[in-house]
Amino acid sequence: MIAQHKNSLNFDKNDTSLVDEMSIRNKSFTKYLDKHTKGKRLFTVQEKCVMILGSKMINHKLAHLINERATAFMENFRKKGVDKQIRFAASETVIPFNGYSFYKITYKGEFPESLLKAYRKMNELNNEDPRKEYKKDRKK
């Protein structure tokens, strides 16, 4: 917003999209965080954001994001009328080993063979070497 000479009043939907797609490693963003947390012994982006925005605001936004994700996740189940069979457990604050968010799914009963087959195929694909057609994207 500072670089574009904008304030919160003229921050529009296009700006929101740009921010959503911005990397947390964006140089301007990193400089902004460093400038506003100068002298503090903070090392992570998360620590710096909490210092600038406060944990109350971040937790509120996180709860909203979790709710939106749950709604989007449930949409197909609602359409098929099986949404009553899905329950969300309380979220846990876990930093995954690879840095990616994930959902843990607990399934009661016997696993259908089709589900097991799909799971095996997914793991097989995950363990393959990256495909050549995406090589140029990986170098960015």
mmCIF file of C-alpha atoms in Angstrom:
data_model
loop_
_atom_site.group_PDB
_atom_site.id
_atom_site.type_symbol
_atom_site.label_atom_id
_atom_site.label_comp_id
_atom_site.label_asym_id
_atom_site.label_seq_id
_atom_site.Cartn_x
_atom_site.Cartn_y
_atom_site.Cartn_z
ATOM 1 C CA MET A 1 0.000 0.000 0.000
ATOM 2 C CA ILE A 2 2.844 2.349 0.828
ATOM 3 C CA ALA A 3 4.622 1.654 -2.474
ATOM 4 C CA GLN A 4 1.396 2.366 -4.372
ATOM 5 C CA HIS A 5 0.583 5.436 -2.233
ATOM 6 C CA LYS A 6 -2.660 3.885 -0.999
ATOM 7 C CA ASN A 7 -4.343 3.793 2.360
ATOM 8 C CA SER A 8 -6.896 1.366 3.750
ATOM 9 C CA LEU A 9 -9.779 3.464 2.381
ATOM 10 C CA ASN A 10 -8.783 3.004 -1.261
ATOM 11 C CA PHE A 11 -7.581 -0.587 -0.929
ATOM 12 C CA ASP A 12 -9.827 -2.414 -3.432
ATOM 13 C CA LYS A 13 -10.624 -5.966 -4.566
ATOM 14 C CA ASN A 14 -7.774 -5.971 -7.123
ATOM 15 C CA ASP A 15 -5.332 -5.027 -4.373
ATOM 16 C CA THR A 16 -6.663 -7.843 -2.217
ATOM 17 C CA SER A 17 -6.024 -10.350 -5.031
ATOM 18 C CA LEU A 18 -2.469 -9.092 -5.461
ATOM 19 C CA VAL A 19 -1.795 -9.406 -1.731
ATOM 20 C CA ASP A 20 -3.297 -12.911 -1.635
ATOM 21 C CA GLU A 21 -0.927 -14.015 -4.414
ATOM 22 C CA MET A 22 2.127 -12.263 -2.948
ATOM 23 C CA SER A 23 4.875 -14.420 -1.502
ATOM 24 C CA ILE A 24 5.758 -13.931 2.153
ATOM 25 C CA ARG A 25 9.333 -13.728 0.862
ATOM 26 C CA ASN A 26 8.490 -10.657 -1.258
ATOM 27 C CA LYS A 27 11.389 -8.201 -0.803
ATOM 28 C CA SER A 28 9.165 -5.165 -0.222
ATOM 29 C CA PHE A 29 7.084 -7.045 2.335
ATOM 30 C CA THR A 30 10.194 -8.282 4.128
ATOM 31 C CA LYS A 31 11.642 -4.741 4.226
ATOM 32 C CA TYR A 32 8.345 -3.436 5.615
ATOM 33 C CA LEU A 33 8.359 -6.061 8.374
ATOM 34 C CA ASP A 34 11.996 -5.394 9.223
ATOM 35 C CA LYS A 35 11.445 -1.611 9.311
ATOM 36 C CA HIS A 36 8.464 -1.885 11.661
ATOM 37 C CA THR A 37 10.094 -4.395 14.015
ATOM 38 C CA LYS A 38 13.574 -2.846 14.120
ATOM 39 C CA GLY A 39 15.459 -3.576 17.322
ATOM 40 C CA LYS A 40 13.211 -6.480 18.280
ATOM 41 C CA ARG A 41 14.666 -9.966 18.476
ATOM 42 C CA LEU A 42 12.143 -11.487 16.069
ATOM 43 C CA PHE A 43 13.199 -14.029 13.486
ATOM 44 C CA THR A 44 10.127 -15.377 11.721
ATOM 45 C CA VAL A 45 7.607 -13.628 9.484
ATOM 46 C CA GLN A 46 4.898 -14.863 11.831
ATOM 47 C CA GLU A 47 6.551 -13.269 14.888
ATOM 48 C CA LYS A 48 6.974 -9.973 13.064
ATOM 49 C CA CYS A 49 3.340 -9.950 11.876
ATOM 50 C CA VAL A 50 2.103 -10.660 15.407
ATOM 51 C CA MET A 51 4.219 -7.767 16.673
ATOM 52 C CA ILE A 52 2.812 -5.358 14.064
ATOM 53 C CA LEU A 53 -0.830 -6.497 13.901
ATOM 54 C CA GLY A 54 -1.398 -8.177 17.242
ATOM 55 C CA SER A 55 -2.410 -11.767 17.889
ATOM 56 C CA LYS A 56 -6.103 -10.895 18.313
ATOM 57 C CA MET A 57 -6.428 -9.668 14.727
ATOM 58 C CA ILE A 58 -4.388 -12.548 13.310
ATOM 59 C CA ASN A 59 -6.419 -15.141 15.238
ATOM 60 C CA HIS A 60 -9.662 -13.530 14.022
ATOM 61 C CA LYS A 61 -8.486 -13.633 10.394
ATOM 62 C CA LEU A 62 -7.267 -17.217 10.831
ATOM 63 C CA ALA A 63 -10.642 -18.324 12.239
ATOM 64 C CA HIS A 64 -12.351 -16.679 9.264
ATOM 65 C CA LEU A 65 -9.987 -18.441 6.823
ATOM 66 C CA ILE A 66 -10.554 -21.819 8.515
ATOM 67 C CA ASN A 67 -14.319 -21.300 8.251
ATOM 68 C CA GLU A 68 -14.066 -20.407 4.540
ATOM 69 C CA ARG A 69 -11.914 -23.478 3.845
ATOM 70 C CA ALA A 70 -14.361 -25.745 5.685
ATOM 71 C CA THR A 71 -17.270 -24.281 3.713
ATOM 72 C CA ALA A 72 -15.476 -24.788 0.390
ATOM 73 C CA PHE A 73 -14.392 -28.311 1.380
ATOM 74 C CA MET A 74 -17.958 -29.265 2.347
ATOM 75 C CA GLU A 75 -19.633 -27.916 -0.804
ATOM 76 C CA ASN A 76 -19.481 -31.156 -2.821
ATOM 77 C CA PHE A 77 -20.582 -33.196 0.195
ATOM 78 C CA ARG A 78 -23.595 -30.874 0.626
ATOM 79 C CA LYS A 79 -24.527 -31.251 -3.042
ATOM 80 C CA LYS A 80 -24.557 -35.039 -2.643
ATOM 81 C CA GLY A 81 -26.478 -34.881 0.640
ATOM 82 C CA VAL A 82 -23.794 -36.617 2.715
ATOM 83 C CA ASP A 83 -22.532 -33.573 4.610
ATOM 84 C CA LYS A 84 -23.989 -34.874 7.898
ATOM 85 C CA GLN A 85 -21.375 -37.651 7.793
ATOM 86 C CA ILE A 86 -18.490 -35.175 7.945
ATOM 87 C CA ARG A 87 -17.296 -33.595 11.192
ATOM 88 C CA PHE A 88 -14.421 -31.206 11.725
ATOM 89 C CA ALA A 89 -12.300 -31.593 14.833
ATOM 90 C CA ALA A 90 -10.834 -28.530 16.495
ATOM 91 C CA SER A 91 -7.762 -27.313 14.660
ATOM 92 C CA GLU A 92 -4.310 -27.814 16.103
ATOM 93 C CA THR A 93 -1.413 -25.437 15.684
ATOM 94 C CA VAL A 94 1.185 -27.623 14.015
ATOM 95 C CA ILE A 95 4.041 -26.592 11.785
ATOM 96 C CA PRO A 96 4.274 -29.401 9.220
ATOM 97 C CA PHE A 97 7.711 -30.783 8.445
ATOM 98 C CA ASN A 98 7.436 -29.588 4.831
ATOM 99 C CA GLY A 99 5.752 -26.237 5.544
ATOM 100 C CA TYR A 100 2.503 -27.071 3.733
ATOM 101 C CA SER A 101 -0.947 -26.997 5.311
ATOM 102 C CA PHE A 102 -2.774 -30.276 5.397
ATOM 103 C CA TYR A 103 -6.024 -31.906 6.408
ATOM 104 C CA LYS A 104 -6.038 -35.058 8.476
ATOM 105 C CA ILE A 105 -8.962 -37.312 7.670
ATOM 106 C CA THR A 106 -10.130 -39.975 10.105
ATOM 107 C CA TYR A 107 -12.345 -42.629 8.545
ATOM 108 C CA LYS A 108 -14.508 -44.943 10.645
ATOM 109 C CA GLY A 109 -15.152 -48.446 9.366
ATOM 110 C CA GLU A 110 -13.566 -50.476 6.597
ATOM 111 C CA PHE A 111 -11.771 -48.591 3.863
ATOM 112 C CA PRO A 112 -13.364 -49.228 0.462
ATOM 113 C CA GLU A 113 -10.974 -50.797 -2.024
ATOM 114 C CA SER A 114 -11.508 -47.843 -4.403
ATOM 115 C CA LEU A 115 -10.266 -45.447 -1.696
ATOM 116 C CA LEU A 116 -7.225 -47.602 -0.958
ATOM 117 C CA LYS A 117 -6.443 -47.824 -4.679
ATOM 118 C CA ALA A 118 -6.682 -44.034 -5.053
ATOM 119 C CA TYR A 119 -4.452 -43.565 -1.989
ATOM 120 C CA ARG A 120 -1.800 -45.907 -3.403
ATOM 121 C CA LYS A 121 -1.921 -44.111 -6.755
ATOM 122 C CA MET A 122 -1.579 -40.708 -5.049
ATOM 123 C CA ASN A 123 1.500 -41.901 -3.138
ATOM 124 C CA GLU A 124 2.944 -43.384 -6.314
ATOM 125 C CA LEU A 125 2.541 -40.032 -8.095
ATOM 126 C CA ASN A 126 3.966 -38.146 -5.120
ATOM 127 C CA ASN A 127 7.087 -40.295 -5.218
ATOM 128 C CA GLU A 128 7.729 -39.840 -8.949
ATOM 129 C CA ASP A 129 10.424 -37.488 -10.187
ATOM 130 C CA PRO A 130 9.006 -34.129 -11.278
ATOM 131 C CA ARG A 131 7.850 -34.148 -14.861
ATOM 132 C CA LYS A 132 9.894 -32.392 -17.537
ATOM 133 C CA GLU A 133 7.045 -30.104 -18.606
ATOM 134 C CA TYR A 134 7.157 -28.381 -15.192
ATOM 135 C CA LYS A 135 10.929 -28.048 -15.074
ATOM 136 C CA LYS A 136 10.865 -24.400 -16.220
ATOM 137 C CA ASP A 137 8.354 -23.532 -13.458
ATOM 138 C CA ARG A 138 10.577 -25.079 -10.786
ATOM 139 C CA LYS A 139 13.491 -22.843 -11.788
ATOM 140 C CA LYS A 140 11.551 -19.615 -11.077
#
